[in-house]
């Protein structure tokens, strides 16, 4: 009987939750209960262990003997109760087969791992097959054999679970035994299949090759068993008949293992890793496999083949298959886009994890098992061609070899081993409970309590488990980022401690595998950055593993690393620089992406290295007012106007870094980019105009200016749609002060305009701002600067419809406010006529557009991918919107705007264009504008053409949000979008 002192408090201390029920059940067990109490206290779920024991005693004919044995034999009690407390599913099996409790009385169970041949013989024996035959055939009737196989599998699994739970067997030993058990089960299943197929089975040799975890000797308690079937006709057998027989054998084997019977199921056999996947034939010959792998296989298939191992059937044929694919596996790293393909595969896996499971997914989630396996396999595939020592299929064994070989630092290897072993043990405990295939940590408190206890956390089990789990996930995430690259640093720099140095040749191979085209140059950059024992070199050695990874994710890793070296050499001794990169992970990652993607940003940062500071912020474009105030204040501190404008241009350069960085990183909408560039140009012109006017007055000895000046933004500048390569289209206008000499006023205004253009376009370290005044009356033959009265006279007498169209984007933004206001009042009736333009003017607009389409496309340009002048490009869309404005802005105030998208929205609201058509045009305008900006950012110079160069095209796709290998998809999306836009232009502009 249990002691009277074993009250509720004592039971709670032991881990029981339902103490009333537990006490009743313990009393029912009688005298045997007392010596079992401490053993219950070690179970994952004492309540479940007690309930399972109660059921087993009731079901077993020898239940009394069972209790006596448990009371007298602590080892048997420990094994049985630990199983019952951790796995209700195995408890159900014991209730169905109560005689199996005696399996746990074996005193050698905890110290002896059964050899693979013993498991195979035991499983073959229960189906009546001769384990010594070349091709064993089951003799037990089919249905009986199928059930017998399940029962025997569960018996052997029970023994293994008891060893695992009660005797602390290593995770690698448990996984290996599970794999051997699976191999024996496949052999026995194949023996039943041969019995089903009959005589045709004698026509063919069939090998079952394990893949994945079974092939790697690291199977879970519950997992699909991945296989590939290889067959060869026996000598003299017809090939077609042999193929049919092999297919029947393979199909029946899958069914025998996967089907549900009265004894349940074993596990699914999955042959989807075969050539062509589920769409391909179930069985193939060696020659057929070879032909597929040599011509069609993808990178991930070679990664899967790394773990291929013959496990059942004709083992010699299976070994021939493994020998045949091995050279292909160990040369896979030499394939084009190897790293990009493997990285993309890992990203796709993470992207497909349901959001609600992401933080609890121990297999596929970030910081999970796949991160370890992925990193280890990548290292193996890259270096295994030259180093056969690391060609081992088991993850922990491979990690140990990689560590011994110097590919992984010892401390990192130990940390990764510890984390992976914990996660695998966690996976096993979760699956054992219901014998279900799951990799998601439960989220209810009771399940977490039991899970924590099963892993040895007896004090605050749920909280302790959560803390350790999160620690290991963080470690895996950190080491996954670092693992591939740390050995490279060992090759190029002196690393303190016991790191093993690699040869420069090995380091070059690693860089090549990452996607660096000039690995030797990259190695020189790394040597320059990390050599020495200075604090700067130490921090660089800390930074570069992750930086190399981030460079490799960009379109041009070589450019990224070279740019990083140049910036580091400029700023490396600056106290904040390396500390910011080290401590602000987002800054380092952003910098790497920018340098490996955009020549435009790289060039700016090389001239403005302190722009790296801004990467810690939100990169929202600054407003015109704050910029103007900063530029004016900075310029006023300089006596020399040239130096003052250089300071203004330096601020502009810094802001270009901000805007372009936000654009490349996908943080700034394309309309906001145009708006930001426009506001920056406003501020630059306003502050420069003030500097130049003051300088001209000083030169001419004037106390006051003889005229008031304004600058009118035109074209894309006036429309708030500037791109990085755009000139600033402007009109210069002035209005002489009362009593001033008109000639003197005009000379002054001309001097100011010319000097402003010169200073902003002068060569220097900052990007030039070219001022284009060709849209002025009479074009280049006309006066550079005109008075308000001159503009009024010209527009009243000579203005043509194209000039009215150009004035749609006129925005008087810089200079004297009154002159700006009066100029706007002057041009509004011209560009927004109350009755709209005439039918003849509409025809003239269309005639001019047809001429533009015919004559303006540059020689050699591809019209389909020309972003400005191609079908459905910017010109098509903007002319369509502008024609609507000229026709209807007199009646629709919302159309009186220089912005294309605002005018389009107003036209849609007024019913002047169908909502669907407006949506198509807006989408195309945004896409083409983004693409045009991206092309300039990638190439480092203005471009109106979708790049033809593969790497540049990948860079554009990267900026637009496409993943690795999706640049052609980007092109197809662009063509599809512009085709739809062109159809709308045909209907709306051409009224076709």
Short mmCIF file of C-alpha atoms in Angstrom, two decimals, residues 113-125 127 131 136 149 153 156-157 160 174-192 194 206-211 213-221 223-227 229 253 256-257 266-269 307-315:
data_model
loop_
_atom_site.label_atom_id
_atom_site.label_comp_id
_atom_site.label_asym_id
_atom_site.label_seq_id
_atom_site.Cartn_x
_atom_site.Cartn_y
_atom_site.Cartn_z
CA UNK A 113 22.51 -1.87 -29.26
CA UNK A 114 21.20 -4.65 -31.49
CA UNK A 115 23.21 -5.03 -34.70
CA UNK A 116 21.49 -4.28 -37.97
CA UNK A 117 21.61 -7.91 -39.10
CA UNK A 118 19.77 -9.02 -35.94
CA UNK A 119 16.96 -6.56 -36.58
CA UNK A 120 16.76 -7.72 -40.20
CA UNK A 121 16.63 -11.40 -39.22
CA UNK A 122 13.95 -10.77 -36.61
CA UNK A 123 11.70 -8.88 -39.04
CA UNK A 124 12.20 -11.41 -41.84
CA UNK A 125 11.54 -14.22 -39.40
CA UNK A 127 6.94 -13.12 -42.10
CA UNK A 131 17.16 -14.20 -43.87
CA UNK A 136 13.95 -13.69 -49.23
CA UNK A 149 5.48 -7.13 -39.55
CA UNK A 153 8.27 -3.45 -35.74
CA UNK A 156 11.55 -3.59 -31.57
CA UNK A 157 10.59 0.09 -31.42
CA UNK A 160 14.56 1.09 -28.49
CA UNK A 174 18.98 6.19 -31.47
CA UNK A 175 18.72 7.59 -34.99
CA UNK A 176 21.07 4.93 -36.36
CA UNK A 177 19.07 2.13 -34.74
CA UNK A 178 15.84 3.58 -36.11
CA UNK A 179 17.46 3.61 -39.56
CA UNK A 180 18.58 -0.02 -39.19
CA UNK A 181 15.08 -0.92 -38.06
CA UNK A 182 13.67 0.81 -41.14
CA UNK A 183 16.10 -1.05 -43.39
CA UNK A 184 15.07 -4.39 -41.91
CA UNK A 185 11.41 -3.46 -42.27
CA UNK A 186 11.91 -2.60 -45.94
CA UNK A 187 13.62 -5.97 -46.46
CA UNK A 188 10.77 -7.82 -44.79
CA UNK A 189 8.21 -5.77 -46.71
CA UNK A 190 10.02 -6.65 -49.93
CA UNK A 191 9.82 -10.34 -48.96
CA UNK A 192 6.03 -10.01 -48.66
CA UNK A 194 7.86 -11.00 -53.66
CA UNK A 206 15.65 -4.70 -57.38
CA UNK A 207 17.59 -2.47 -55.00
CA UNK A 208 16.04 -0.16 -52.45
CA UNK A 209 18.26 2.87 -51.89
CA UNK A 210 17.45 4.94 -48.81
CA UNK A 211 17.64 8.71 -49.07
CA UNK A 213 17.38 10.68 -42.90
CA UNK A 214 17.17 6.94 -43.40
CA UNK A 215 20.02 7.06 -45.90
CA UNK A 216 22.01 9.21 -43.51
CA UNK A 217 21.48 6.79 -40.61
CA UNK A 218 19.61 9.50 -38.69
CA UNK A 219 15.94 8.56 -38.92
CA UNK A 220 13.28 9.95 -36.57
CA UNK A 221 10.81 7.88 -34.58
CA UNK A 223 9.17 9.91 -40.53
CA UNK A 224 8.57 9.19 -44.15
CA UNK A 225 11.23 6.82 -45.41
CA UNK A 226 12.59 8.31 -48.63
CA UNK A 227 13.75 5.75 -51.17
CA UNK A 229 14.25 2.04 -56.61
CA UNK A 253 6.48 -2.58 -50.88
CA UNK A 256 2.78 -2.95 -47.38
CA UNK A 257 4.58 -0.35 -45.24
CA UNK A 266 4.44 1.58 -40.01
CA UNK A 267 5.40 4.71 -41.96
CA UNK A 268 4.91 6.02 -45.49
CA UNK A 269 7.51 5.02 -48.06
CA UNK A 307 22.81 10.59 -48.22
CA UNK A 308 22.02 7.76 -50.65
CA UNK A 309 22.59 4.29 -49.09
CA UNK A 310 21.51 0.81 -50.25
CA UNK A 311 19.35 -0.74 -47.51
CA UNK A 312 17.26 -3.57 -48.96
CA UNK A 313 16.90 -5.87 -51.93
CA UNK A 314 19.94 -6.37 -54.13
CA UNK A 315 22.59 -4.56 -52.10
#
